[in-house]
Coordinates of C-alpha atoms in Angstrom, one line a residue:
M1461 CA 109.5 71.8 71.0
N1462 CA 110.2 74.4 73.3
M1463 CA 109.1 73.8 77.6
R1464 CA 107.0 76.3 77.3
H1465 CA 104.8 75.6 74.8
S1466 CA 104.6 72.3 75.7
F1467 CA 103.3 73.7 78.6
A1468 CA 100.6 75.9 77.5
L1469 CA 99.3 73.0 74.4
G1470 CA 99.0 70.7 77.5
L1471 CA 97.2 73.3 79.5
A1472 CA 95.2 74.0 76.3
C1473 CA 93.8 70.1 76.4
L1474 CA 92.9 70.2 79.4
L1475 CA 91.0 73.1 79.1
V1476 CA 89.7 71.6 76.4
T1477 CA 88.4 68.1 77.5
A1478 CA 88.2 68.2 81.4
G1479 CA 85.2 69.6 81.0
S1480 CA 82.0 67.4 82.7
H1481 CA 79.7 68.6 80.4
A1482 CA 79.2 66.4 76.6
Q1483 CA 80.4 67.7 73.8
P1484 CA 82.5 70.6 75.2
T1485 CA 83.8 74.0 72.8
P1486 CA 86.9 74.0 72.3
S1487 CA 88.3 77.1 74.6
V1488 CA 91.4 78.3 72.9
G1489 CA 91.7 80.1 70.5
L1490 CA 88.8 82.0 70.6
S1491 CA 87.9 85.2 68.4
A1492 CA 88.7 88.2 69.9
E1493 CA 84.4 88.9 69.2
K1494 CA 83.8 85.5 70.9
L1495 CA 85.8 86.9 73.7
S1496 CA 83.9 90.5 73.9
Q1497 CA 80.9 88.3 73.1
L1498 CA 81.2 86.2 77.1
K1499 CA 82.4 89.5 78.3
A1500 CA 79.1 91.1 78.0
A1501 CA 77.3 88.3 78.8
V1502 CA 78.6 87.9 82.2
Q1503 CA 78.1 91.0 82.6
R1504 CA 74.7 91.2 81.5
E1505 CA 74.7 87.6 84.3
V1506 CA 75.9 89.4 87.1
A1507 CA 73.8 92.6 86.3
S1508 CA 70.9 90.4 86.4
Q1509 CA 72.1 89.0 90.0
Q1510 CA 72.0 92.8 91.7
K1511 CA 68.8 92.1 94.2
L1512 CA 70.9 88.7 95.7
A1513 CA 74.1 90.5 95.8
Q1514 CA 72.4 93.3 98.3
V1515 CA 70.0 90.8 100.1
I1516 CA 73.8 89.4 100.3
N1517 CA 75.9 92.2 101.3
D1518 CA 72.8 93.3 104.0
T1519 CA 72.3 89.8 105.7
L1520 CA 75.8 90.2 106.5
F1521 CA 76.5 93.6 107.2
S1522 CA 73.0 93.0 110.1
Y1523 CA 75.2 89.6 111.0
G1524 CA 78.3 91.2 112.4
E1525 CA 80.3 88.7 113.9
L1526 CA 84.1 87.9 115.0
A1527 CA 86.8 86.5 114.1
F1528 CA 86.0 82.4 114.4
Q1529 CA 82.9 82.9 115.7
E1530 CA 81.3 83.5 111.9
H1531 CA 78.8 81.4 112.7
E1532 CA 75.4 83.1 110.5
T1533 CA 77.6 83.8 108.4
S1534 CA 78.6 81.2 107.2
N1535 CA 75.7 78.7 107.7
Y1536 CA 73.8 81.7 105.0
L1537 CA 76.8 81.3 102.5
T1538 CA 76.5 77.8 102.2
T1539 CA 73.4 77.2 102.0
L1540 CA 72.7 79.8 99.4
L1541 CA 75.5 78.1 97.7
E1542 CA 74.3 74.5 98.5
K1543 CA 70.3 76.1 97.1
H1544 CA 72.6 77.3 93.7
G1545 CA 74.3 74.2 92.8
F1546 CA 77.9 74.1 94.7
Q1547 CA 78.9 71.2 97.2
V1548 CA 79.5 72.0 100.1
E1549 CA 82.2 71.0 102.6
R1550 CA 81.8 73.0 106.2
N1551 CA 85.4 72.5 109.0
I1552 CA 88.3 73.0 106.4
A1553 CA 91.1 73.5 109.0
G1554 CA 89.8 72.6 111.9
M1555 CA 87.4 75.6 112.0
P1556 CA 84.0 75.0 112.1
T1557 CA 83.3 78.7 110.8
A1558 CA 85.6 78.1 107.4
W1559 CA 84.4 75.7 104.5
K1560 CA 85.1 75.4 100.8
A1561 CA 82.3 75.7 97.2
Q1562 CA 82.6 73.3 94.6
W1563 CA 80.7 73.8 91.5
G1564 CA 82.0 72.1 87.9
N1565 CA 84.5 70.4 86.4
G1566 CA 88.0 69.9 84.9
R1567 CA 91.0 72.9 84.6
P1568 CA 91.0 75.8 85.1
V1569 CA 90.7 75.4 89.1
I1570 CA 89.4 78.9 89.9
A1571 CA 89.3 80.3 93.3
L1572 CA 87.5 83.5 94.9
G1573 CA 87.4 84.3 98.0
S1574 CA 86.3 87.0 100.1
D1575 CA 86.5 87.4 104.5
I1576 CA 84.0 87.5 106.5
D1577 CA 84.8 89.2 109.7
S1578 CA 84.1 92.0 111.5
L1579 CA 85.5 94.3 114.1
P1580 CA 85.0 95.0 118.1
K1581 CA 82.4 97.6 119.2
A1582 CA 82.3 98.7 115.5
S1583 CA 78.5 98.5 115.7
Q1584 CA 77.0 101.2 113.6
K1585 CA 73.4 102.3 112.0
P1586 CA 73.9 102.1 107.9
G1587 CA 73.3 105.5 106.1
V1588 CA 73.4 107.8 108.6
A1589 CA 75.8 110.7 109.0
Y1590 CA 76.2 110.2 113.4
R1591 CA 77.3 108.1 115.2
E1592 CA 74.6 105.4 116.8
P1593 CA 75.4 101.5 117.0
L1594 CA 73.1 99.3 116.0
V1595 CA 73.6 97.6 119.7
E1596 CA 76.1 99.4 122.3
G1597 CA 79.5 98.3 122.6
A1598 CA 78.8 94.8 119.3
P1599 CA 80.5 94.6 116.8
G1600 CA 80.3 95.5 113.3
H1601 CA 81.5 95.3 110.4
G1602 CA 83.6 98.2 110.8
E1603 CA 85.7 97.6 107.6
G1604 CA 83.6 96.1 105.0
H1605 CA 83.7 92.7 105.1
N1606 CA 80.6 91.6 104.7
S1607 CA 80.4 92.8 100.9
G1608 CA 82.9 91.2 99.4
Q1609 CA 81.3 87.7 99.2
A1610 CA 78.1 89.0 97.8
V1611 CA 81.0 90.1 94.7
N1612 CA 82.0 86.8 94.0
I1613 CA 78.6 84.9 94.8
V1614 CA 77.1 86.7 92.3
A1615 CA 79.7 86.1 90.0
A1616 CA 80.8 82.9 90.5
L1617 CA 76.6 82.3 89.2
A1618 CA 76.9 84.3 86.0
L1619 CA 79.8 82.4 85.4
K1620 CA 78.1 78.9 86.3
T1621 CA 75.5 80.2 83.6
I1622 CA 77.4 81.0 80.8
M1623 CA 79.7 78.1 81.4
Q1624 CA 76.9 75.5 81.3
R1625 CA 75.7 77.7 78.2
E1626 CA 79.0 77.5 76.8
R1627 CA 79.8 73.7 77.3
L1628 CA 83.2 75.2 78.8
P1629 CA 85.0 73.3 81.2
G1630 CA 86.2 74.4 84.6
T1631 CA 86.4 74.1 88.3
L1632 CA 85.0 77.4 90.7
V1633 CA 85.7 77.0 93.4
L1634 CA 84.6 79.7 97.3
W1635 CA 85.5 80.5 100.3
P1636 CA 85.8 83.0 103.5
G1637 CA 89.0 84.5 105.0
V1638 CA 87.7 83.6 108.2
A1639 CA 89.7 85.1 111.8
E1640 CA 91.8 87.6 109.0
E1641 CA 91.1 90.7 111.2
L1642 CA 93.2 88.6 113.4
L1643 CA 95.7 86.9 110.7
A1644 CA 94.8 83.5 111.5
G1645 CA 92.8 82.1 109.4
K1646 CA 94.3 81.3 105.9
A1647 CA 97.6 79.9 106.9
F1648 CA 95.6 77.2 109.0
M1649 CA 93.9 76.7 105.3
V1650 CA 97.2 76.2 103.4
R1651 CA 98.8 73.8 105.7
D1652 CA 95.9 72.2 105.1
G1653 CA 96.1 71.7 101.3
L1654 CA 92.6 73.9 100.4
F1655 CA 94.3 75.5 98.0
R1656 CA 96.3 72.5 96.4
G1657 CA 95.6 71.7 92.9
V1658 CA 94.0 75.6 91.6
D1659 CA 95.3 76.8 89.1
A1660 CA 94.5 81.3 90.0
V1661 CA 92.9 82.7 93.0
L1662 CA 90.9 85.7 92.4
Y1663 CA 91.0 87.5 96.2
N1664 CA 88.8 91.0 97.0
H1665 CA 88.6 93.2 99.6
V1666 CA 86.8 96.0 100.1
S1667 CA 88.2 99.9 99.2
N1668 CA 86.8 102.9 98.0
N1669 CA 87.8 102.2 94.1
L1670 CA 88.3 99.8 91.0
R1671 CA 91.8 98.8 91.5
T1672 CA 94.9 95.8 91.4
T1673 CA 97.9 95.6 91.7
W1674 CA 101.3 92.7 91.5
G1675 CA 104.7 92.0 92.3
Q1676 CA 105.8 92.7 96.1
A1677 CA 102.6 94.4 97.8
D1678 CA 103.6 97.2 100.4
G1679 CA 103.2 95.8 103.7
T1680 CA 104.7 93.0 106.4
G1681 CA 104.1 89.3 106.8
M1682 CA 103.8 88.8 110.8
V1683 CA 103.4 86.6 113.5
S1684 CA 101.0 87.2 115.9
V1685 CA 102.4 85.0 119.4
Q1686 CA 100.7 85.4 123.2
Y1687 CA 102.9 84.5 125.6
N1688 CA 101.3 82.4 128.9
F1689 CA 103.4 83.5 132.2
K1690 CA 102.7 81.4 135.2
G1691 CA 103.8 82.3 139.1
R1692 CA 103.4 82.3 142.3
A1693 CA 100.3 83.7 143.8
A1694 CA 100.5 86.1 147.0
H1695 CA 99.2 88.7 149.1
S1696 CA 100.1 92.0 147.6
A1697 CA 100.8 94.0 151.3
L1698 CA 101.5 91.2 153.8
L1699 CA 103.4 88.2 151.8
P1700 CA 104.7 89.8 148.8
W1701 CA 107.6 87.8 148.9
K1702 CA 106.4 84.9 149.2
G1703 CA 104.6 85.9 145.2
Q1704 CA 106.3 85.2 141.4
S1705 CA 104.3 87.8 139.3
A1706 CA 104.2 86.6 136.2
L1707 CA 102.8 90.4 136.0
D1708 CA 105.9 91.5 135.9
A1709 CA 107.0 88.9 133.9
V1710 CA 105.1 90.3 131.5
E1711 CA 106.0 94.4 131.8
L1712 CA 110.0 93.0 131.8
M1713 CA 108.9 91.7 128.4
N1714 CA 107.6 94.9 127.3
V1715 CA 110.4 97.1 128.6
G1716 CA 113.3 94.7 127.0
W1717 CA 111.3 94.2 124.2
N1718 CA 110.8 98.3 124.3
F1719 CA 114.5 98.7 124.4
R1720 CA 115.0 96.1 121.8
R1721 CA 113.6 98.4 118.9
E1722 CA 116.1 101.2 118.8
H1723 CA 118.6 97.1 117.2
L1724 CA 116.0 96.1 114.7
R1725 CA 115.7 97.3 111.2
P1726 CA 113.4 100.0 110.8
E1727 CA 110.9 98.1 108.3
Q1728 CA 109.6 96.3 111.5
R1729 CA 106.4 96.9 112.7
S1730 CA 105.2 95.5 116.3
H1731 CA 103.3 96.3 118.7
Y1732 CA 101.4 94.6 122.2
V1733 CA 98.7 94.3 124.3
I1734 CA 98.4 92.7 127.7
S1735 CA 95.7 90.0 127.2
N1736 CA 95.5 89.3 130.8
G1737 CA 96.8 91.8 133.9
G1738 CA 95.8 90.0 136.0
D1739 CA 92.7 89.3 138.9
Q1740 CA 92.5 92.7 141.5
P1741 CA 95.8 94.6 143.0
N1742 CA 95.9 93.5 146.3
V1743 CA 97.4 89.6 145.4
V1744 CA 100.1 89.0 143.4
P1745 CA 99.4 87.6 140.1
D1746 CA 100.4 84.1 139.6
E1747 CA 98.9 84.5 135.3
A1748 CA 99.5 87.1 133.0
S1749 CA 99.5 87.4 129.2
V1750 CA 100.6 88.8 126.7
W1751 CA 100.2 89.3 123.0
Y1752 CA 102.3 90.5 120.5
F1753 CA 101.9 90.9 117.1
L1754 CA 105.8 90.9 115.3
R1755 CA 106.0 92.1 111.6
E1756 CA 108.4 92.5 108.5
M1757 CA 108.9 92.3 105.4
D1758 CA 110.2 88.8 104.1
F1759 CA 110.8 85.4 105.8
E1760 CA 114.1 85.5 106.9
N1761 CA 113.5 88.8 108.8
I1762 CA 110.2 87.8 110.8
T1763 CA 111.2 84.7 111.5
A1764 CA 113.9 86.5 113.1
N1765 CA 111.8 88.8 115.1
A1766 CA 110.2 85.9 116.0
A1767 CA 113.2 83.7 118.1
I1768 CA 114.0 87.2 119.7
N1769 CA 111.2 88.3 121.2
W1770 CA 110.8 84.4 122.3
K1771 CA 114.5 85.0 123.5
I1772 CA 113.6 88.1 125.5
A1773 CA 110.2 86.5 126.9
Q1774 CA 112.1 83.6 128.2
A1775 CA 114.9 86.0 129.9
A1776 CA 111.7 87.8 131.6
A1777 CA 110.5 84.7 133.1
D1778 CA 114.0 84.4 134.1
M1779 CA 114.1 86.9 136.3
T1780 CA 110.7 86.7 137.9
D1781 CA 111.0 82.8 138.7
T1782 CA 108.1 82.5 136.8
T1783 CA 107.3 80.0 133.7
V1784 CA 106.8 81.2 130.3
T1785 CA 104.2 79.2 127.8
R1786 CA 103.5 80.8 123.7
T1787 CA 100.9 80.6 121.6
L1788 CA 100.6 81.1 117.6
I1789 CA 97.5 82.9 117.5
G1790 CA 98.1 83.9 113.2
A1791 CA 100.8 84.1 111.1
S1792 CA 100.8 85.6 107.3
A1793 CA 103.7 85.4 104.9
P1794 CA 104.4 88.5 103.2
R1795 CA 102.4 89.4 99.8
H1796 CA 103.6 88.8 96.1
F1797 CA 100.7 89.4 93.7
N1798 CA 100.5 87.6 89.7
R1799 CA 101.7 89.9 87.3
P1800 CA 99.6 88.3 84.0
I1801 CA 95.9 87.9 86.0
A1802 CA 96.8 91.3 87.5
E1803 CA 97.1 92.7 83.8
A1804 CA 94.3 90.4 82.8
M1805 CA 91.9 91.8 85.9
Q1806 CA 93.4 95.0 85.0
A1807 CA 91.7 96.1 81.3
N1808 CA 88.6 94.7 82.9
I1809 CA 88.7 97.6 85.4
A1810 CA 89.3 99.9 82.0
S1811 CA 86.5 98.3 80.9
V1812 CA 83.6 98.4 84.0
G1813 CA 84.9 101.5 85.4
L1814 CA 83.1 102.9 88.7
P1815 CA 79.9 103.1 89.0
A1816 CA 77.6 106.3 88.5
W1817 CA 77.5 108.3 91.4
T1818 CA 74.3 109.7 92.4
D1819 CA 73.9 112.8 94.1
D1820 CA 72.5 112.5 97.5
E1821 CA 75.7 109.1 97.3
Q1822 CA 77.4 112.5 96.9
T1823 CA 76.3 114.1 99.8
F1824 CA 76.5 111.3 102.0
A1825 CA 80.2 110.4 101.5
K1826 CA 80.0 113.8 102.1
A1827 CA 78.8 114.2 105.7
V1828 CA 80.1 111.0 106.7
Q1829 CA 84.2 111.9 105.8
T1830 CA 83.0 115.6 107.3
L1831 CA 82.2 113.9 110.6
V1832 CA 85.7 112.0 110.5
S1833 CA 87.2 115.4 110.3
S1834 CA 88.0 114.6 106.1
K1835 CA 88.9 116.4 103.7
P1836 CA 84.5 115.8 102.1
T1837 CA 86.5 115.1 98.4
G1838 CA 83.1 112.5 97.9
L1839 CA 83.6 109.5 96.3
N1840 CA 85.7 108.5 93.9
T1841 CA 84.5 109.7 90.2
T1842 CA 87.6 107.6 88.3
A1843 CA 89.7 104.8 88.6
P1844 CA 93.3 104.3 88.1
A1845 CA 93.9 104.4 84.1
T1846 CA 97.1 101.8 84.2
L1847 CA 98.5 99.1 86.3
A1848 CA 101.0 101.3 88.7
A1849 CA 105.2 98.8 89.1
P1850 CA 104.7 97.7 92.7
S1851 CA 106.8 100.4 94.6
S1852 CA 111.0 99.0 94.7
P1853 CA 111.7 98.3 97.3
A1854 CA 108.2 97.7 98.8
R1855 CA 106.8 100.0 102.3
S1856 CA 106.9 98.7 105.3
G1857 CA 103.1 98.2 106.3
G1858 CA 100.1 96.1 107.2
S1859 CA 99.7 92.7 106.4
D1860 CA 96.5 90.1 105.4
D1861 CA 97.1 86.3 105.8
I1862 CA 96.3 86.1 101.8
G1863 CA 100.6 86.2 101.4
D1864 CA 100.4 82.8 102.4
V1865 CA 97.6 82.2 99.3
S1866 CA 99.5 84.5 97.3
W1867 CA 102.3 81.8 97.7
V1868 CA 101.5 78.5 97.2
A1869 CA 98.7 79.7 94.3
P1870 CA 98.9 83.0 91.6
T1871 CA 97.3 85.2 93.0
V1872 CA 95.7 89.3 92.7
T1873 CA 93.5 90.8 95.0
L1874 CA 90.6 93.2 93.2
Y1875 CA 89.5 96.2 95.4
Y1876 CA 86.2 97.4 94.9
P1877 CA 84.9 100.8 95.8
A1878 CA 81.5 99.6 98.2
N1879 CA 82.6 102.1 100.7
I1880 CA 84.0 106.0 101.1
P1881 CA 87.1 107.6 101.0
N1882 CA 89.7 109.0 103.3
V1883 CA 87.3 107.3 106.0
P1884 CA 89.6 105.5 109.0
S1885 CA 89.6 101.3 108.7
H1886 CA 88.8 99.6 111.9
H1887 CA 86.4 101.8 112.6
W1888 CA 82.4 102.9 113.5
A1889 CA 83.0 104.9 111.0
A1890 CA 83.5 103.3 108.1
A1891 CA 80.5 100.6 108.4
M1892 CA 77.9 103.5 107.4
A1893 CA 78.3 103.2 103.9
M1894 CA 78.0 99.1 104.5
A1895 CA 75.1 98.8 103.7
T1896 CA 73.9 101.5 101.2
P1897 CA 73.8 101.8 97.7
I1898 CA 77.5 102.9 97.8
A1899 CA 77.9 99.5 98.8
H1900 CA 75.4 97.3 96.3
K1901 CA 76.5 99.2 93.4
G1902 CA 80.8 98.8 94.0
I1903 CA 80.0 95.3 94.8
I1904 CA 77.8 95.0 90.8
A1905 CA 81.1 96.5 90.2
G1906 CA 83.7 94.0 91.7
A1907 CA 81.7 91.3 90.7
R1908 CA 81.6 92.7 86.8
V1909 CA 85.6 92.7 87.2
T1910 CA 85.8 89.0 88.5
A1911 CA 83.1 87.6 86.6
M1912 CA 85.5 89.0 83.3
T1913 CA 89.3 87.8 84.3
A1914 CA 87.5 84.4 85.1
V1915 CA 86.0 85.0 81.6
D1916 CA 89.6 85.5 80.9
L1917 CA 91.2 82.1 82.5
L1918 CA 88.6 79.7 81.7
T1919 CA 89.4 80.5 77.9
Q1920 CA 92.7 81.7 77.0
P1921 CA 95.5 79.2 78.0
E1922 CA 98.7 81.5 77.5
I1923 CA 97.2 83.9 80.8
L1924 CA 97.2 81.0 82.8
V1925 CA 100.8 79.9 81.1
A1926 CA 102.2 82.8 81.6
A1927 CA 101.2 82.9 85.7
H1928 CA 102.6 80.0 86.8
Q1929 CA 106.0 81.5 84.6
Y1930 CA 106.3 84.0 86.7
F1931 CA 105.3 82.6 90.1
N1932 CA 107.5 79.4 89.2
E1933 CA 110.0 82.0 87.9
T1934 CA 109.8 85.4 89.0
Q1935 CA 108.0 85.6 92.6
L1936 CA 109.9 82.1 94.0
A1937 CA 113.0 83.2 92.8
S1938 CA 113.1 86.2 94.9
Q1939 CA 111.4 84.6 97.7
K1940 CA 111.0 81.0 99.0
Y1941 CA 107.8 80.1 101.3
T1942 CA 108.6 79.6 104.8
P1943 CA 105.4 78.7 106.6
L1944 CA 104.9 80.2 109.9
I1945 CA 103.1 78.2 111.5
G1946 CA 103.7 74.1 113.0
P1947 CA 102.4 71.5 111.9
Q1948 CA 101.5 71.3 116.2
D1949 CA 100.1 74.8 115.7
Q1950 CA 96.0 74.9 115.4
P1951 CA 93.3 77.9 114.7
Q1952 CA 92.6 79.4 118.2
I1953 CA 88.7 78.8 117.7
Q1954 CA 87.5 80.1 120.9
M1955 CA 88.2 83.5 120.9
N1956 CA 85.6 86.3 121.1
Q1957 CA 83.1 83.1 121.9
E1958 CA 82.7 85.0 125.2
V1959 CA 81.5 88.2 123.3
M1960 CA 79.8 86.8 120.9
E1961 CA 77.7 85.3 123.3
K1962 CA 77.4 88.2 125.2
F1963 CA 76.2 90.3 122.2
R1964 CA 74.1 88.1 120.0
P1965 CA 71.0 88.1 121.8
Q1966 CA 70.7 92.2 121.4
M1967 CA 72.8 91.9 117.6
R1968 CA 69.7 89.3 116.4
R1969 CA 67.0 91.2 117.0
F1970 CA 68.5 93.5 114.5
Y1971 CA 69.2 91.3 111.8
Y1972 CA 67.8 91.9 108.2
D1973 CA 64.7 90.3 107.3
A1974 CA 64.7 90.5 103.1
R1975 CA 61.0 88.6 103.2
K1976 CA 59.1 91.6 104.3
Y1977 CA 61.5 94.0 103.6
D1978 CA 63.0 95.2 100.2
T1979 CA 66.0 96.6 101.8
Y1980 CA 68.4 96.7 105.0
L1981 CA 67.7 100.8 105.9
D1982 CA 64.2 100.2 104.8
Q1983 CA 64.5 97.6 107.7
L1984 CA 65.9 100.4 110.4
G1985 CA 63.5 103.4 109.0
I1986 CA 66.5 105.1 107.8
K1987 CA 65.6 107.6 104.7
F1988 CA 69.0 107.4 102.6
P1989 CA 71.2 109.8 103.0
Q1990 CA 70.3 110.7 106.8
L1991 CA 72.7 113.2 107.0
T1992 CA 71.2 114.8 110.8
K1993 CA 69.7 112.7 114.3
P1994 CA 65.9 112.7 114.0

């Protein structure tokens, strides 16, 4: 018996015998007809949860909480999951807003994840095609992270019903992407063992189409690091020579890095903000800080650039007679997604297809596109027909800390159509659709694909055999996972606390009350689509 056949047989036996229900139905060797019936059944269960999906989505939109401060969001989600029979563990990896919700028993263990944090200054009324913040200057869901947990929870509840009815063994684990906008959460979850023993990760992210990918994704891994310089204060006019300017050190570091960029690989991306530049001009700053994102395509070059950056920081301190320390805020590994699971997911994408958009939804999408000076093409009506091969070589660009998860368990990302094409992300305009029928329909499409893919993993062990073979023999042969955080690094859970303390009392007035209002648009008195200000 060869190794692959032995592993397949062992996994198949686990699937049959590890369940918690009496007399489990054998979950291997299903006929195509039976598999089709199970997928149809799970889709019906998802459809029956449309109202819950809308309420979850609209509620999280109304909370609009920044990274590490997703307290209302996490309390709401964990309470809901406990109500539906999931066992919840809170304060995961030292993050008060991180949690794990689990239901079921035995193998396979399937983890469903999505992000929950919002963006600064992105407060925006949904369903209107003009700029109008709910609270001026407040954060908001200017990317759409309010929608992904609705996808997963609705899919998980549908799966739970089918697994109980069919006596299918397996374990569902739901988890949140905390502080994804800072790339500061998932690496700590990985380090602290959240994904130990997980057979597959189905992650999702809001998009404007229905698709998935495999292989090394376009984009970068990165480290997020703040340098804190300390010097000596002095009167800037009377005795400047008595001072040791921490701000001078910050500026010299930035100059040094900007000169060094020419001699780094063109694939790198790096950027910074001066997060503390001193108190006032007539005082030589004795403290100053600069915050860097350092991005590259692979572990070797990420760590090399981080070392160069640190060396320049130390040189800047030497030049100014100051001292410097560094604080690692977050990290993200390059992403690599699993081909066999992506292929199974793609078949389900083809089966589900895009929602049928109404004339009102298309009119609204075109109005928002016009508002942001994009071509008014409207919502996508055709999903990608095939699963595209990864770029060769992968192209540089942005980062997502799902990358760390992808190196410890076979992982894929589902992109689901809850937002409008050609609208800038990380922008208030990207919030406009995120509590409208567009988002509600996109969530259901995503939940159907997620639930159907989980059915594949629960009932066809050969997919997981192939997934783990790809993970071990292809993915890990290309790069070895190098954690970009150390055992001494800790989540910076104090970040954004002051901002949320300032805005939460004002934002609370706009929290969605699903007991009184059918939708959030109803609560706000918005007649969708509202194209001009009344």
